[in-house]
Short mmCIF file of C-alpha atoms and ligand atoms in Angstrom, two decimals:
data_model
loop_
_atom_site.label_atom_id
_atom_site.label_comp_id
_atom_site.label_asym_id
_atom_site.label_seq_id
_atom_site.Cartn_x
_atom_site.Cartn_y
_atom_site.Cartn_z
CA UNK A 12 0.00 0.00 0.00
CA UNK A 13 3.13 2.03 0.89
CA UNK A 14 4.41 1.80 -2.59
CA UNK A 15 1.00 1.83 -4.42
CA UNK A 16 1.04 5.31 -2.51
CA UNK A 17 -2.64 4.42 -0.65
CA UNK A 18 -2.85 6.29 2.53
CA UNK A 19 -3.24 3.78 5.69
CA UNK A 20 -3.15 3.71 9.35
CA UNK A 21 -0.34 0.64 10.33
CA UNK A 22 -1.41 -0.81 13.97
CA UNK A 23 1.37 -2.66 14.93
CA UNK A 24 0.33 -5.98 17.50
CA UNK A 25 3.21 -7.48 19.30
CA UNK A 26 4.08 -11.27 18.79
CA UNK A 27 4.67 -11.68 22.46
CA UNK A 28 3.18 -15.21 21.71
CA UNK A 29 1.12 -17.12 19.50
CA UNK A 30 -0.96 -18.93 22.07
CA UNK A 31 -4.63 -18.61 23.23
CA UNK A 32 -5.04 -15.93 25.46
CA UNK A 33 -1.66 -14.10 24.52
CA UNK A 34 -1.89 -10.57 24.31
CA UNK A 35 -1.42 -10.80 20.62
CA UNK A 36 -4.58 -13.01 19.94
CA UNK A 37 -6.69 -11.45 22.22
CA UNK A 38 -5.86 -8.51 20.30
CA UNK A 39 -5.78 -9.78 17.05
CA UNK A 40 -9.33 -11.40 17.54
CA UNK A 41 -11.03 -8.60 17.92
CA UNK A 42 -10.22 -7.87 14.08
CA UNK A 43 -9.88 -11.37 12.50
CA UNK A 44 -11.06 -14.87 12.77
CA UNK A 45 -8.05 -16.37 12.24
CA UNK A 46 -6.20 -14.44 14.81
CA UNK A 47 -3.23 -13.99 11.88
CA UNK A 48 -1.32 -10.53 10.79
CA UNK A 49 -1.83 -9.44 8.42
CA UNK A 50 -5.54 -8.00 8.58
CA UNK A 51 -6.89 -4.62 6.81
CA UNK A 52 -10.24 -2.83 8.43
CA UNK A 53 -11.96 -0.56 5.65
CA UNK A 54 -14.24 1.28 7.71
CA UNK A 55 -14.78 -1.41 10.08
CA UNK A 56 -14.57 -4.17 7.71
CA UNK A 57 -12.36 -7.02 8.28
CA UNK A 58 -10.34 -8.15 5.24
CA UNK A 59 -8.06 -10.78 6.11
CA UNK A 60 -5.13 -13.36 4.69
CA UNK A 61 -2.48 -11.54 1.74
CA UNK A 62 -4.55 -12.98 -1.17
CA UNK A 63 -7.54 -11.85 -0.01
CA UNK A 64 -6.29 -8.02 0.99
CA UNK A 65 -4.42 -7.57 -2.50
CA UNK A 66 -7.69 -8.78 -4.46
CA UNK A 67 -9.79 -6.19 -1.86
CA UNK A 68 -7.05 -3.03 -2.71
CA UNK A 69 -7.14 -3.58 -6.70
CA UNK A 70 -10.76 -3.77 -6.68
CA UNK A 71 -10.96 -0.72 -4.56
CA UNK A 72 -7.94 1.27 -5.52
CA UNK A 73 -8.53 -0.11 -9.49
CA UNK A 74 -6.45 3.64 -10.77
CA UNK A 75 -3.33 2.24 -9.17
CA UNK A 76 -3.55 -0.95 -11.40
CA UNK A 77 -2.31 -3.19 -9.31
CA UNK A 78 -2.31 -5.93 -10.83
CA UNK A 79 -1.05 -5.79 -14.69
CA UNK A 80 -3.50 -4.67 -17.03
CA UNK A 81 -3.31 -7.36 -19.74
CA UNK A 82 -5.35 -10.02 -19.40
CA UNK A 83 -2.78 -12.71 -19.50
CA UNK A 84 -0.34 -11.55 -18.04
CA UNK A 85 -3.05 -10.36 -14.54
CA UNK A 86 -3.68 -14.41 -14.57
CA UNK A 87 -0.26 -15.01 -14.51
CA UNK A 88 0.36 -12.93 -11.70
CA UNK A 89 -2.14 -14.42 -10.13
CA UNK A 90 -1.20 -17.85 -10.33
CA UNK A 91 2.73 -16.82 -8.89
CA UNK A 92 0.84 -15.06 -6.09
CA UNK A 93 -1.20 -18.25 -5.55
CA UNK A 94 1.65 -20.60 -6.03
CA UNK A 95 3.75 -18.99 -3.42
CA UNK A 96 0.68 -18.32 -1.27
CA UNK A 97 0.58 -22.12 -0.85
CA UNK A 98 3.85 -23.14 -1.74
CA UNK A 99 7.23 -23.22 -1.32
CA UNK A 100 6.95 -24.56 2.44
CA UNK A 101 10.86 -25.59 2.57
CA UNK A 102 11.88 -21.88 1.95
CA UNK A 103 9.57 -20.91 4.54
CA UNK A 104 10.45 -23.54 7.13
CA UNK A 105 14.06 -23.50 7.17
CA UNK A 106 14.61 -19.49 6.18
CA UNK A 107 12.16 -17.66 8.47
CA UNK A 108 12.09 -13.77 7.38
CA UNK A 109 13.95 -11.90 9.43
CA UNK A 110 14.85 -8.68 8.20
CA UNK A 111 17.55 -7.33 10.85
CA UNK A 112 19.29 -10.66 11.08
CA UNK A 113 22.21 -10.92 8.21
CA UNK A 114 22.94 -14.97 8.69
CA UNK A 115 24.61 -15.91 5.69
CA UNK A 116 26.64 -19.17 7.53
CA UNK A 117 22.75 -19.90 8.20
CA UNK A 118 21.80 -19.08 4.66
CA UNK A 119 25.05 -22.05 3.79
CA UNK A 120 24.44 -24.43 6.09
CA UNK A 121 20.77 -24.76 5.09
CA UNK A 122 21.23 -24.72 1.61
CA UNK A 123 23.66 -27.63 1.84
CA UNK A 124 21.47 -29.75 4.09
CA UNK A 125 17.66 -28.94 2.70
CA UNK A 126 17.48 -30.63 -1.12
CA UNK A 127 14.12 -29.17 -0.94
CA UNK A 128 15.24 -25.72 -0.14
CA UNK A 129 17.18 -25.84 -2.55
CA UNK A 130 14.59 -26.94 -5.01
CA UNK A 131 12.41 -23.81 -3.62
CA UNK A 132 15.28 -21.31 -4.37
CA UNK A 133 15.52 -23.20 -7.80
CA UNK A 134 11.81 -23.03 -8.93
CA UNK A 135 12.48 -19.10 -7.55
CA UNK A 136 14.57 -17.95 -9.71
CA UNK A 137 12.88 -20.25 -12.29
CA UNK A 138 9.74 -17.91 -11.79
CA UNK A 139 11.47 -14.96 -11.77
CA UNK A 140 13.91 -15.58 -14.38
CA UNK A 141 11.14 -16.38 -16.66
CA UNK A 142 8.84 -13.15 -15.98
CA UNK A 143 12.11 -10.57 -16.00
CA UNK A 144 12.71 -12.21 -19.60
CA UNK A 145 9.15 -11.99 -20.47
CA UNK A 146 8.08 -8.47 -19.16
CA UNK A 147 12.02 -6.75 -20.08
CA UNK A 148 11.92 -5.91 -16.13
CA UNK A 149 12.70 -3.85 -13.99
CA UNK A 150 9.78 -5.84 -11.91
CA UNK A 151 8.71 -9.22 -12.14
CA UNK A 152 5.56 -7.34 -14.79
CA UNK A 153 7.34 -4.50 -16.20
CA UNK A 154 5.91 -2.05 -13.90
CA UNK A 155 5.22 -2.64 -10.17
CA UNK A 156 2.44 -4.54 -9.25
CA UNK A 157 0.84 -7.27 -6.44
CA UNK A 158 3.58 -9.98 -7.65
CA UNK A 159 5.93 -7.63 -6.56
CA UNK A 160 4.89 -6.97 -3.25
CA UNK A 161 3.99 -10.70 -2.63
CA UNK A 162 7.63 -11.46 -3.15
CA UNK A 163 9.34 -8.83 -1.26
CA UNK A 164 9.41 -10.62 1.82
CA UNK A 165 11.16 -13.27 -0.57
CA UNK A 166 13.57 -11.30 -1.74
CA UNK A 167 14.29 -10.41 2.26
CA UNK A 168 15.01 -13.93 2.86
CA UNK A 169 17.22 -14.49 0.22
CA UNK A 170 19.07 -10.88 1.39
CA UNK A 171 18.90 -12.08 5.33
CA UNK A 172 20.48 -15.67 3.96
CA UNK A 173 23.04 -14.18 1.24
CA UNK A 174 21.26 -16.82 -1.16
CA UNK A 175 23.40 -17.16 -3.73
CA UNK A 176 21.50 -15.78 -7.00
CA UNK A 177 22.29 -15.67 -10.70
CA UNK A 178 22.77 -12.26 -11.60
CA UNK A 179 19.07 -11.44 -12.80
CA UNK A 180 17.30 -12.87 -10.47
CA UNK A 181 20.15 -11.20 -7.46
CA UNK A 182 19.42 -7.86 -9.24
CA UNK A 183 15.74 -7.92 -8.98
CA UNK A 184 15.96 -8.35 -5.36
CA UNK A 185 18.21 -5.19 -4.76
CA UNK A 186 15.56 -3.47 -6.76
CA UNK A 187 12.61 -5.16 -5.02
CA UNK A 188 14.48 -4.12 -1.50
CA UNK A 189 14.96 -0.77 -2.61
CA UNK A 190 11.25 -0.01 -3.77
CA UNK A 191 10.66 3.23 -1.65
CA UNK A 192 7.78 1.41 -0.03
CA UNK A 193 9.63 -1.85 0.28
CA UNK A 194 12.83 0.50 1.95
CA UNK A 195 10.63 1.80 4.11
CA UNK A 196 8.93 -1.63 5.40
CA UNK A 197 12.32 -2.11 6.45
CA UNK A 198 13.79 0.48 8.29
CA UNK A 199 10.31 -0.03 9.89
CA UNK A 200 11.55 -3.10 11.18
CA UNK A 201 14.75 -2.12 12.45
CA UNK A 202 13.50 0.68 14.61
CA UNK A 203 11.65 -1.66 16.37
CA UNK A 204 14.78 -3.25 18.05
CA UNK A 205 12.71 -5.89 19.67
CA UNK A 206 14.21 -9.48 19.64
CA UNK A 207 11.54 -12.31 19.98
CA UNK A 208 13.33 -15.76 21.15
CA UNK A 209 10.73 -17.96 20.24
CA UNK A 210 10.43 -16.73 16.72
CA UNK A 211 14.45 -16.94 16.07
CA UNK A 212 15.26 -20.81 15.60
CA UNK A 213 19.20 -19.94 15.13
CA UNK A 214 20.12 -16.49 17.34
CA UNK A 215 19.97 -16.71 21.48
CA UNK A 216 20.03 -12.73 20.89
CA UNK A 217 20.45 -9.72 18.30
CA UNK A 218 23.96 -9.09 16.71
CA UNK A 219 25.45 -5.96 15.57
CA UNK A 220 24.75 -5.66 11.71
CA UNK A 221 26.41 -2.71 9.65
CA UNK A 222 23.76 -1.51 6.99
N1 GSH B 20 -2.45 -17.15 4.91
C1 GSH B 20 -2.22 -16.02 5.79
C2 GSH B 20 -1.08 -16.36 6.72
C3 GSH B 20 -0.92 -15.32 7.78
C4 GSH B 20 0.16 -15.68 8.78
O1 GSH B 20 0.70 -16.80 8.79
N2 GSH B 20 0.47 -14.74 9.66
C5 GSH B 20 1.45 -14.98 10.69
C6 GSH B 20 2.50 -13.90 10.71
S1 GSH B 20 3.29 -13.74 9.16
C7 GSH B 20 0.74 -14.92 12.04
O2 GSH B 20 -0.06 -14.03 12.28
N3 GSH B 20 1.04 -15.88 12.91
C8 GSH B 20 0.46 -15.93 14.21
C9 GSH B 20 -0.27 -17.22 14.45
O3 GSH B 20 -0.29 -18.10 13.56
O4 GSH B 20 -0.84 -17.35 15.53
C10 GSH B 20 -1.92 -14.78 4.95
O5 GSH B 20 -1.39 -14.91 3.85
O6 GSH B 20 -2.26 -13.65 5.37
#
């Protein structure tokens, strides 16, 4: 929404746990069924779960065109959205996002261990290769659109985990990371300086990282 430039209140709810009565689902209930971030309220109406928000904003934003205009190609962003919406589980297991961590060792280590991480990263920049090639770039449609923002927190993993990339598919995500919107998601997340054990399977605490 940042980047799409549509004005929105952020309301940021604490993961101090992800049990019942935790101060983050008591919260989060309030606004959402599934007691999950993320969750946008349009005049006190609950949208909730990615697909379902990005679908909600191009429908009600449609002069931003977020999604591409051509027929084809809006179906084929859907179905990357879709596929990583319910796929690649390895990436996602072993390589939690963690945007102030910098854990390349990590990033090694996994890599050389998970075959099926390494068949994520591979179908990756598979996708992405193809859709550079196809669209001429800079983003994964030519301009900036939903497919974009579904795989910036991606292109953060592969940044936290020094992925090794082929060169295309390393320079989208440097351009992906430095979308102002995407930039500024960030730095969001670095001022909060808050280190949350149970949600970091390979730090006991936060370590100095020059940016
Ligand atoms: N399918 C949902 C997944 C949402 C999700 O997994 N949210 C996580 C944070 S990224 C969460 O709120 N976890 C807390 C919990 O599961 O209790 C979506 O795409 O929005």
């Amino acid at each position: 929404m940042t980047q799409a430039g549509i004005e929105f209140e952020e309301v940021a709810v604490r993961f101090d746990s992800f049990e019942p009565g935790s101060a983050f689902k008591t919260r989060m209930a309030q606004v959402a069924p599934t007691g999950q971030v993320p969750v946008l309220v349009d005049e006190g109406w609950s949208v909730w779960d990615t697909l379902a928000i990005a679908e909600y904003l191009a429908e009600r934003f449609p002069e931003r065109a977020l999604w591409p205009a051509q027929r084809r190609a809006r179906a084929r962003a859907r179905s990357v959205c879709a596929e990583l919406h319910a796929g690649f589980g390895a990436l996602r297991r072993h390589l939690p996002m963690n945007i102030e961590a910098h854990m390349p060792e990590v990033g090694a280590r996994v890599l050389a261990e998970h075959a099926d991480v390494r068949d994520d990263v591979s179908r990756l920049c598979q996708l992405w290769g193809e859709l550079l090639s196809q669209h001429g770039g800079p983003m994964l449609f030519a301009d900036f659109s939903i497919a974009d923002a579904f795989f910036a927190p991606v292109a953060a993993r592969m940044s936290t985990y020094g992925v090794p990339l082929p060169p295309r598919e390393a320079d989208y995500v440097r351009r992906v990371l430095e979308l102002p919107g995407v930039a500024a998601w960030r730095r969001g997340a670095l001022a909060e300086r808050d280190f949350l054990p149970f949600e970091e399977p390979y730090r006991s605490a936060p370590q100095a990282v020059a940016r």
